[in-house]
Short mmCIF file of C-alpha atoms and ligand atoms in Angstrom, two decimals:
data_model
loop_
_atom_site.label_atom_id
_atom_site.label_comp_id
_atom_site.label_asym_id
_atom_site.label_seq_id
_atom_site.Cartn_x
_atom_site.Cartn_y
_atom_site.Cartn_z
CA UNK A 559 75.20 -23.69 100.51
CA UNK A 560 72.12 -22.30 98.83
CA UNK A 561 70.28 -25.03 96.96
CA UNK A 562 68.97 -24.72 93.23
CA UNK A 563 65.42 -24.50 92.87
CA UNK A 564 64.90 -27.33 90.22
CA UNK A 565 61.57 -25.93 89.38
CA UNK A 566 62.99 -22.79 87.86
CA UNK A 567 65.01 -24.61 84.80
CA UNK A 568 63.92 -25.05 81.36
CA UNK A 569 64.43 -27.72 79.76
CA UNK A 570 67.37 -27.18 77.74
CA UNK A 571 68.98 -25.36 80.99
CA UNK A 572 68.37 -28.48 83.21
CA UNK A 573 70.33 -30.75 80.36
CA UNK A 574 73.58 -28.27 80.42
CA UNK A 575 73.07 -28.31 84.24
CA UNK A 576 73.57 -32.42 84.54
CA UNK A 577 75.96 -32.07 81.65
CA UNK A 578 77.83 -29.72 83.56
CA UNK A 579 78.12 -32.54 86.53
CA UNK A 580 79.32 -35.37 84.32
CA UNK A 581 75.46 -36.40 84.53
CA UNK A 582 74.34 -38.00 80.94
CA UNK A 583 71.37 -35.31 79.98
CA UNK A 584 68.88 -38.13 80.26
CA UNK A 585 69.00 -37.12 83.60
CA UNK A 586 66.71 -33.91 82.90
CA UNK A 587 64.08 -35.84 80.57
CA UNK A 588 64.33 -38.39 83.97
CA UNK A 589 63.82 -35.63 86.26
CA UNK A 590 60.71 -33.26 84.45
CA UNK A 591 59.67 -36.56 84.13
CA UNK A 592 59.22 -37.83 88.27
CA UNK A 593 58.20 -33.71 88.70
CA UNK A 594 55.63 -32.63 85.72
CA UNK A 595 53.93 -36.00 84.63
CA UNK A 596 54.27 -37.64 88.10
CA UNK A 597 54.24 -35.20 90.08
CA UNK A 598 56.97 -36.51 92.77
CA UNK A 599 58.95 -34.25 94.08
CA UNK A 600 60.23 -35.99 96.79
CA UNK A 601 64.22 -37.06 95.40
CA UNK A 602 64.32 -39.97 97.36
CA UNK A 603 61.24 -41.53 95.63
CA UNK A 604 62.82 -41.10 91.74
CA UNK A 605 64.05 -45.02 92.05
CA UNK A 606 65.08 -44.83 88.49
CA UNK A 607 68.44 -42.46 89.37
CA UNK A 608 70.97 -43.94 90.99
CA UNK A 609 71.16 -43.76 95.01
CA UNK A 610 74.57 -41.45 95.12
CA UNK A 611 72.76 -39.19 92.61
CA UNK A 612 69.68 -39.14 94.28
CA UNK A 613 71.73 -38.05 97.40
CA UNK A 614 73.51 -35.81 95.05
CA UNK A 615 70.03 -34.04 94.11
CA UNK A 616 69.13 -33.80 97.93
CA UNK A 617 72.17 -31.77 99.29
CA UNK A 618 72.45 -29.20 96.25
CA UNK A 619 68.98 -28.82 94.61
CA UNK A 620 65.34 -28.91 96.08
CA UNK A 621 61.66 -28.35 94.54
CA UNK A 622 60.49 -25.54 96.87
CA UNK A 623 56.75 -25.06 97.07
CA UNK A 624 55.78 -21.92 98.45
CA UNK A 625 53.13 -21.97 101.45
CA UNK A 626 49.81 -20.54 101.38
CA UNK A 627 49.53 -17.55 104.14
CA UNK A 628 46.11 -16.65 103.12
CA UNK A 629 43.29 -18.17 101.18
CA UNK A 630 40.15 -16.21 100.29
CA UNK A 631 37.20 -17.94 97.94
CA UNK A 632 35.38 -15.78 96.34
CA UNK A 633 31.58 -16.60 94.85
CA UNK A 634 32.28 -17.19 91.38
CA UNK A 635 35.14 -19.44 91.90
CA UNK A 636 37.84 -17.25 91.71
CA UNK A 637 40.50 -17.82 94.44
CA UNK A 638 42.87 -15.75 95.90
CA UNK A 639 46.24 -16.78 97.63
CA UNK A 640 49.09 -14.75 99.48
CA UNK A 641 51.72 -17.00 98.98
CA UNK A 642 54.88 -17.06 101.15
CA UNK A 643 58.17 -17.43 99.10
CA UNK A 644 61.51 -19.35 101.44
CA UNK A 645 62.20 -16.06 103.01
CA UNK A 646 59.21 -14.74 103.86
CA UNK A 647 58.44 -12.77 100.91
CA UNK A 648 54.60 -12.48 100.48
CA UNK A 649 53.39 -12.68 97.05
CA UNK A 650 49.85 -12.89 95.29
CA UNK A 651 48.59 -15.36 92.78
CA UNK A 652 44.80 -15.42 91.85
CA UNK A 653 43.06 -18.44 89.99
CA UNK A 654 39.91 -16.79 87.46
CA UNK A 655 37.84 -19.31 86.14
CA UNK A 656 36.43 -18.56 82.70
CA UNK A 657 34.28 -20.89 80.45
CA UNK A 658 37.19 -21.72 78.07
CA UNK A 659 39.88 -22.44 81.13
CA UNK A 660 41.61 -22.06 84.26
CA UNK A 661 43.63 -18.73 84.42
CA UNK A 662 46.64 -18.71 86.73
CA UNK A 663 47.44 -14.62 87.10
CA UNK A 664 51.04 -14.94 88.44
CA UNK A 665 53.24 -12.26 89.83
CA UNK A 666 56.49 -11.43 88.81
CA UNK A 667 57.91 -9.93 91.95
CA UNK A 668 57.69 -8.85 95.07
CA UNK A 669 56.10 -5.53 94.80
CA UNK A 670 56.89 -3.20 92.04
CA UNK A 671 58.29 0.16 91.17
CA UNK A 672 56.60 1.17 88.21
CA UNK A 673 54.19 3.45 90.14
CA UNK A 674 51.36 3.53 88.04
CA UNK A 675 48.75 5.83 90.06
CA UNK A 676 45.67 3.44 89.92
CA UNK A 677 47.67 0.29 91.47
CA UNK A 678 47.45 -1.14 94.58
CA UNK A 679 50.90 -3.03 94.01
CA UNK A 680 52.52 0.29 93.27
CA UNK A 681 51.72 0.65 97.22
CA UNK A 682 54.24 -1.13 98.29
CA UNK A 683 57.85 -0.84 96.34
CA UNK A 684 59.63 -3.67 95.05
CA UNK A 685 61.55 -5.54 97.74
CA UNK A 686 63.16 -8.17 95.41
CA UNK A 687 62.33 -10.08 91.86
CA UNK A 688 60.98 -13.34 92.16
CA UNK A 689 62.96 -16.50 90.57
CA UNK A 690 62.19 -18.45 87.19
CA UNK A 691 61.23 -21.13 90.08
CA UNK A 692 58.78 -19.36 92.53
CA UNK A 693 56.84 -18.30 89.75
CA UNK A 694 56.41 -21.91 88.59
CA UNK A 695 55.45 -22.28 92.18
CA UNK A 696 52.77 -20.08 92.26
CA UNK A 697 51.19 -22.34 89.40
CA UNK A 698 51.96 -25.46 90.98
CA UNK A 699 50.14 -24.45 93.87
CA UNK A 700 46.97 -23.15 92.20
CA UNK A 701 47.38 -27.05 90.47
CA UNK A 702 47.30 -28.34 93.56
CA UNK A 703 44.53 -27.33 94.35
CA UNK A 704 42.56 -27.84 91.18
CA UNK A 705 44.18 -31.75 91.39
CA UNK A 706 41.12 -32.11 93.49
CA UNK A 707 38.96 -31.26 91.43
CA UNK A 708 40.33 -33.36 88.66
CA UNK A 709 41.41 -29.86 86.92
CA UNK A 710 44.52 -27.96 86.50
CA UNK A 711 45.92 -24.80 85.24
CA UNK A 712 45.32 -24.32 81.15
CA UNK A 713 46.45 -20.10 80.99
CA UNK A 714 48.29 -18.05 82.87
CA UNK A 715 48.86 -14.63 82.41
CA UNK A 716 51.93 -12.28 84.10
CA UNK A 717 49.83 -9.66 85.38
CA UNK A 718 49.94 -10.38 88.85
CA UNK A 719 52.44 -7.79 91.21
CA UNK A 720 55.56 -6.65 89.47
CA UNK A 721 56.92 -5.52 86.09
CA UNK A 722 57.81 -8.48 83.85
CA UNK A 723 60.03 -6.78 81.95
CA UNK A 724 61.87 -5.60 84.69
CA UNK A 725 62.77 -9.07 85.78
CA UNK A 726 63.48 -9.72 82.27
CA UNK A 727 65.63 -13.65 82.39
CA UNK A 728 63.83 -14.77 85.34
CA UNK A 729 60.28 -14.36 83.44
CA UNK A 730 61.32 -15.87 80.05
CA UNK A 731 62.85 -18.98 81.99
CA UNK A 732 59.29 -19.26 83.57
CA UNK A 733 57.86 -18.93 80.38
CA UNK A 734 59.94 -21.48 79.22
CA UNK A 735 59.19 -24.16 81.73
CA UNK A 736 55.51 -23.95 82.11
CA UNK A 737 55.38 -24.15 78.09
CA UNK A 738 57.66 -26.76 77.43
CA UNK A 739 55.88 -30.19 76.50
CA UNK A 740 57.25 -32.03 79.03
CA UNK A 741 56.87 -29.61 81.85
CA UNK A 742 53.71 -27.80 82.27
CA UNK A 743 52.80 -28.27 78.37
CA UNK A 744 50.63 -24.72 78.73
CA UNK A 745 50.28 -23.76 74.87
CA UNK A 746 52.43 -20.62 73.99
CA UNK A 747 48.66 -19.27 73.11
CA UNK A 748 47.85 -20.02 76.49
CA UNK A 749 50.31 -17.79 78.18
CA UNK A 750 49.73 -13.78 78.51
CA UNK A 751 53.09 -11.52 79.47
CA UNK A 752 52.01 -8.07 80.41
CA UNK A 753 53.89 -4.70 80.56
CA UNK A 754 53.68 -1.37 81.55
CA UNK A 755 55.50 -0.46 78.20
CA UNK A 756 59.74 -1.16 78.61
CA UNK A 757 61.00 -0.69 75.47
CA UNK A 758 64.18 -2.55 75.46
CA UNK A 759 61.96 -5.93 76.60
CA UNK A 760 59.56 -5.38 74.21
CA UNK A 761 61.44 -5.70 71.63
CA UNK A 762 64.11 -8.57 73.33
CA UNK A 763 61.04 -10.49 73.49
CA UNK A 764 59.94 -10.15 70.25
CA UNK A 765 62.84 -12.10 69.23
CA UNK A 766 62.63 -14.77 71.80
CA UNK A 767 61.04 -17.57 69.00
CA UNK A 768 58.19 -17.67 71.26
CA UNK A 769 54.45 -17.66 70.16
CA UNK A 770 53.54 -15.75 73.44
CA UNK A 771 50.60 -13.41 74.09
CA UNK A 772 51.96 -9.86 74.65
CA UNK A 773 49.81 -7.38 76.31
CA UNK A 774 50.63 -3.64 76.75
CA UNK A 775 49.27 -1.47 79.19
CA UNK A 776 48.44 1.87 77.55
CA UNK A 777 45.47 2.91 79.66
CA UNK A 778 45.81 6.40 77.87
CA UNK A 779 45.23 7.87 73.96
CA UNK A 780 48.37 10.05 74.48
CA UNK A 781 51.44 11.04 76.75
CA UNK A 782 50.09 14.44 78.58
CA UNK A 783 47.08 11.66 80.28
CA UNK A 784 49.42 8.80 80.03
CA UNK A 785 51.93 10.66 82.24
CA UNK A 786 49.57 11.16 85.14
CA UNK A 787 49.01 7.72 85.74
CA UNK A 788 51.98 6.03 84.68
CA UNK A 789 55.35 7.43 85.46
CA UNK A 790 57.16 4.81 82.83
CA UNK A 791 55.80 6.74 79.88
CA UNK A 792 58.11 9.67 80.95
CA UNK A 793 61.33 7.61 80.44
CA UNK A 794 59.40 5.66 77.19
CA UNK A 795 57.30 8.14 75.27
CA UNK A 796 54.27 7.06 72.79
CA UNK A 797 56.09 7.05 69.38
CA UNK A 798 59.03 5.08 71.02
CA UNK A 799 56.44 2.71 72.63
CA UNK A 800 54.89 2.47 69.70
CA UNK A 801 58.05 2.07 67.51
CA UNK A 802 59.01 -0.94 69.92
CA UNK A 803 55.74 -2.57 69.66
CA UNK A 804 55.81 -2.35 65.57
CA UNK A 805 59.04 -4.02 65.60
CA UNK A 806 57.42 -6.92 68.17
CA UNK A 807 54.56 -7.36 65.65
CA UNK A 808 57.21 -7.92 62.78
CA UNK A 809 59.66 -10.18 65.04
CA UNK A 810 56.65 -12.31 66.67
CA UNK A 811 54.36 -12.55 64.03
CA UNK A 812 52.08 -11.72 66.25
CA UNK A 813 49.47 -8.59 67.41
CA UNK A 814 49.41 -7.14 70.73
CA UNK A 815 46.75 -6.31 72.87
CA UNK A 816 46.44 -3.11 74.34
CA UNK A 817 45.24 -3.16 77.94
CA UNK A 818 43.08 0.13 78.30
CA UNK A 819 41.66 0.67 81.81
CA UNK A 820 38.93 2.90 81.96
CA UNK A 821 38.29 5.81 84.86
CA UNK A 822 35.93 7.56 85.10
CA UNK A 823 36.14 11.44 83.90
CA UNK A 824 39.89 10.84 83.17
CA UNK A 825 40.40 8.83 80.07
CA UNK A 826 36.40 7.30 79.19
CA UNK A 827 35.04 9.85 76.84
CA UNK A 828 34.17 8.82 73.43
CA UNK A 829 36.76 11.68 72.31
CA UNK A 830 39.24 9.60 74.07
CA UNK A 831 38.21 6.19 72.02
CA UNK A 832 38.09 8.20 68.60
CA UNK A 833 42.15 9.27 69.85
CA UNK A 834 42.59 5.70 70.70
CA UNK A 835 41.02 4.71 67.30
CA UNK A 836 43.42 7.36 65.34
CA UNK A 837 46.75 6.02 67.50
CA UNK A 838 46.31 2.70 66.79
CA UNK A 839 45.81 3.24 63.36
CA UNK A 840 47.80 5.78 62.19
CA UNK A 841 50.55 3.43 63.92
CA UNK A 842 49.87 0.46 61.62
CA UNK A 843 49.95 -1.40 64.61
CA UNK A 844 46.95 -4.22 64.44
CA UNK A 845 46.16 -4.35 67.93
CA UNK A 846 44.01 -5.50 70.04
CA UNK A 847 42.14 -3.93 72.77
CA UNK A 848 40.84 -5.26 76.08
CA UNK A 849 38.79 -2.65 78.40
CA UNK A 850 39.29 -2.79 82.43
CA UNK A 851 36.73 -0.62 84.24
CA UNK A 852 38.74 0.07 86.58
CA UNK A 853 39.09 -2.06 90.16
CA UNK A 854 38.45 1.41 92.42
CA UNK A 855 41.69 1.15 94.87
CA UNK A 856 40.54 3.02 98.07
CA UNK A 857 43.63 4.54 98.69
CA UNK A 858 43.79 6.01 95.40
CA UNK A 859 40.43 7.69 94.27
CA UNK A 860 40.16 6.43 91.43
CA UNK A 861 36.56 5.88 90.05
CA UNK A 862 34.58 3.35 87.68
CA UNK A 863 32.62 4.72 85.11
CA UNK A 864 29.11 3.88 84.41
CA UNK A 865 28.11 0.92 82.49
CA UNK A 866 27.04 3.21 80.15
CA UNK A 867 30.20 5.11 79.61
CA UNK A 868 31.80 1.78 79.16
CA UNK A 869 29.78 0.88 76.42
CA UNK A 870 30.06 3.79 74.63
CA UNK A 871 33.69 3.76 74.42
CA UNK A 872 33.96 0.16 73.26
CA UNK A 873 31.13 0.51 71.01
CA UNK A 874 33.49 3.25 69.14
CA UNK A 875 36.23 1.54 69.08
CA UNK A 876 34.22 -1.60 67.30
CA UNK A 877 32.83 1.09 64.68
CA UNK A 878 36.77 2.55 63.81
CA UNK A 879 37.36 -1.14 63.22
CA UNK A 880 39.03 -2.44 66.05
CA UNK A 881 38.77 -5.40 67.91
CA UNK A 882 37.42 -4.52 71.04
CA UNK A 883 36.59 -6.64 74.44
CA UNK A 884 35.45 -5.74 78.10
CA UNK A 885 37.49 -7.93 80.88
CA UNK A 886 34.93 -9.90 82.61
CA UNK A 887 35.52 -9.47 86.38
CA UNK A 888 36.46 -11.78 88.56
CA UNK A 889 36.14 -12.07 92.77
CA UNK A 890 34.48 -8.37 93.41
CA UNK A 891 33.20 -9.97 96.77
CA UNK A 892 37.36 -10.39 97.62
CA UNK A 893 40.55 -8.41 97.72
CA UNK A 894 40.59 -9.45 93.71
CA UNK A 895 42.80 -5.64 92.95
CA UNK A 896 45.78 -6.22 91.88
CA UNK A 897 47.97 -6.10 94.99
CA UNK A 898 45.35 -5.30 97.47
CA UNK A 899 45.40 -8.35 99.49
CA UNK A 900 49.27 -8.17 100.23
CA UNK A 901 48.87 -4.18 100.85
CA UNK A 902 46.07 -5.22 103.35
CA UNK A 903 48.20 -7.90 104.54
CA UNK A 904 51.16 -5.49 105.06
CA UNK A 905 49.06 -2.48 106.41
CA UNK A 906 47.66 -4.66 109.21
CA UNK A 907 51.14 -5.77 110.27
CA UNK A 908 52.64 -1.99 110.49
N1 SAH B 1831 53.34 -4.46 85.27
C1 SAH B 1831 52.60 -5.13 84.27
C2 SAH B 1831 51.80 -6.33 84.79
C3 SAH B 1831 51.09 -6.20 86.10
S1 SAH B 1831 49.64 -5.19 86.15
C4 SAH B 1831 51.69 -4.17 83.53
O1 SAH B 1831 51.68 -3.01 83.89
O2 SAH B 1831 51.07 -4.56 82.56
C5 SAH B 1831 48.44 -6.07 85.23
C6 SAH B 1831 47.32 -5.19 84.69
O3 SAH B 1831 46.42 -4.78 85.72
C7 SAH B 1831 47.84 -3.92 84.05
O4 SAH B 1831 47.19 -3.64 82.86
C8 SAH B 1831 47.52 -2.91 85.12
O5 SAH B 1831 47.52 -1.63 84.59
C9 SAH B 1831 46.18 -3.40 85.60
N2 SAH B 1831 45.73 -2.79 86.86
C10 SAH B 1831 46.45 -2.34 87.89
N3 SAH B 1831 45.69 -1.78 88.84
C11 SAH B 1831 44.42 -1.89 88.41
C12 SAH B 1831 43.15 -1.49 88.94
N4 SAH B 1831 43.05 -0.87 90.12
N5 SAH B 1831 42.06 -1.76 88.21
C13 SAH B 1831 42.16 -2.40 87.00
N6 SAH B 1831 43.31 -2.80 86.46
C14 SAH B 1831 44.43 -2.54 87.15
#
């Protein structure tokens, strides 16, 4: 029998589950307790259960850590780990440290099929969605690592490999966990879910109750660009993206931010940030928008503009009134890419 990966239950979900065994719920508020504020995950060692359900939790359920294949340190910090999931499944998870926190940038599954041109996970095609419980993994192994440092985790963002939205319950459920007070207790502000623009999730998670950051990739002004690099925005088009993302904003509460990455004599003329400037605003959407010179992929071709270029095209957007940023860039001495450590990975092994 396949045991339950404890790790991948919220809360509320582990309660029903000891309900559901004639367990009092207490059990769950015992159990988050030995795993998230003690950090035991070793059944035999929770002395406060009872020995037959101790046994119990040993047979049918188990906290699975996923091992670290591959570790590469970069300069500033930033660390980079190819995780491998129970059956062998290799996944990335990358630690950033900026001056406000700890970022965890956790993927979703185990490689994708969205496609998007400039993306080295697009290289490899989506073998299988990752559970609620390997992606708390992937943050308790970048904590374990920080323990010794007397840090831990304090953001994580779902913009590792995969499509969020396309593993839809598993990524909510993870949500859930490394939010909830007594688990990971990473504020809702904290936590960053990022999609390549599925409608249907967009707005499903809009009506979750959750105060989490939603980021959109739109890395275009308008579908004839946007369908070069991203073959999603032929099955969603711009006013239904849009449309989705208005009814988010009324849902949540909250704004979005638009993730725009820039290349370089495709979508980084200033003509291109006044379109971007009229979209957003004849939308009524109040976005965001965070700038990615792009991470050249070799395979692809893809180019970075010039620093100039860059600043150009934010400084327009700031002047049509919207809230611009440039990503700060993490790891440029390592495989940092989205995806490109796994690709390498897999490449050498073919
Ligand atoms: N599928 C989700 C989340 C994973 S990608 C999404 O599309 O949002 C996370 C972010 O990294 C996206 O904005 C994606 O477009 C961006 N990205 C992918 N490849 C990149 C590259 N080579 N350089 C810069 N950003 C890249």
């Amino acid at each position: 029998m396949e045991k339950k990966d404890l790790f991948g239950y919220p809360y509320a979900q582990l309660e029903a589950e000891m309900l559901s065994r004639g367990e009092s719920k207490y059990r769950a508020r015992q159990l988050y307790g030995w795993i998230y504020e003690k950090g035991v995950y070793d059944f035999e060692k929770m002395t406060d259960i009872s020995k037959a359900f101790r046994e119990t939790l040993k047979n049918e359920y188990a906290l699975s850590f996923p091992k670290i294949f591959q570790r590469q340190d970069a300069k500033d910090g930033t660390i980079k780990l190819l995780l491998e999931m129970d059956d062998g499944a290799k996944v990335e998870t990358v630690l950033m440290r900026y001056n406000y926190g700890n970022v965890a940038c956790v993927s979703s599954q185990v490689g994708c099929n969205m496609g998007c041109a400039f993306c080295a996970s697009g290289l490899l095609k989506r073998e299988r969605n990752l559970t609620s419980g390997e992606m708390v993994g992937e943050v308790m192994v970048l904590n374990q690592i920080l323990k010794e440092e007397g840090q831990n985790v304090t953001h994580v963002v779902v913009m590792g490999t995969g499509e969020p939205f396309d593993n839809y319950e598993n990524v909510i459920s993870f949500v859930r966990v490394i939010n909830e007070q007594r688990g990971l207790a990473i504020g809702a502000r904290h936590i960053t879910v990022s999609t390549c623009g599925l409608v249907p999730g967009i707005k499903k998670y809009g009506r979750e109750g959750l105060q989490i950051n939603l980021a959109i990739s739109l890395h275009a002004p308008n579908d004839t660009l946007r369908n070069q690099i991203m073959p999603i925005s032929k099955a969603y088009k711009m006013p239904e993206l849009l449309e989705a993302i208005k009814d988010y904003e009324e849902n949540a509460g909250r704004r979005v931010t638009f993730e725009y990455i820039l290349i370089k004599g495709f979508n980084d003329s200033v003509d291109c940030a006044n379109e971007l400037a009229d979209l957003i605003h004849d939308s009524g959407i109040f976005a965001y928008v965070n700038l990615i010179p792009i991470n050249p992929v070799k395979e692809k071709g893809f180019l970075r503009p010039s620093g100039e270029a860059i600043h150009a095209f934010h400084d327009r957007l700031m002047k049509r009134g919207i809230n611009t940023t440039i990503r700060k860039e993490f790891g440029t001495d390592i495989d940092a890419a989205c995806g490109q450590l796994r690709a390498k990975y897999q490449k050498s092994t073919q």
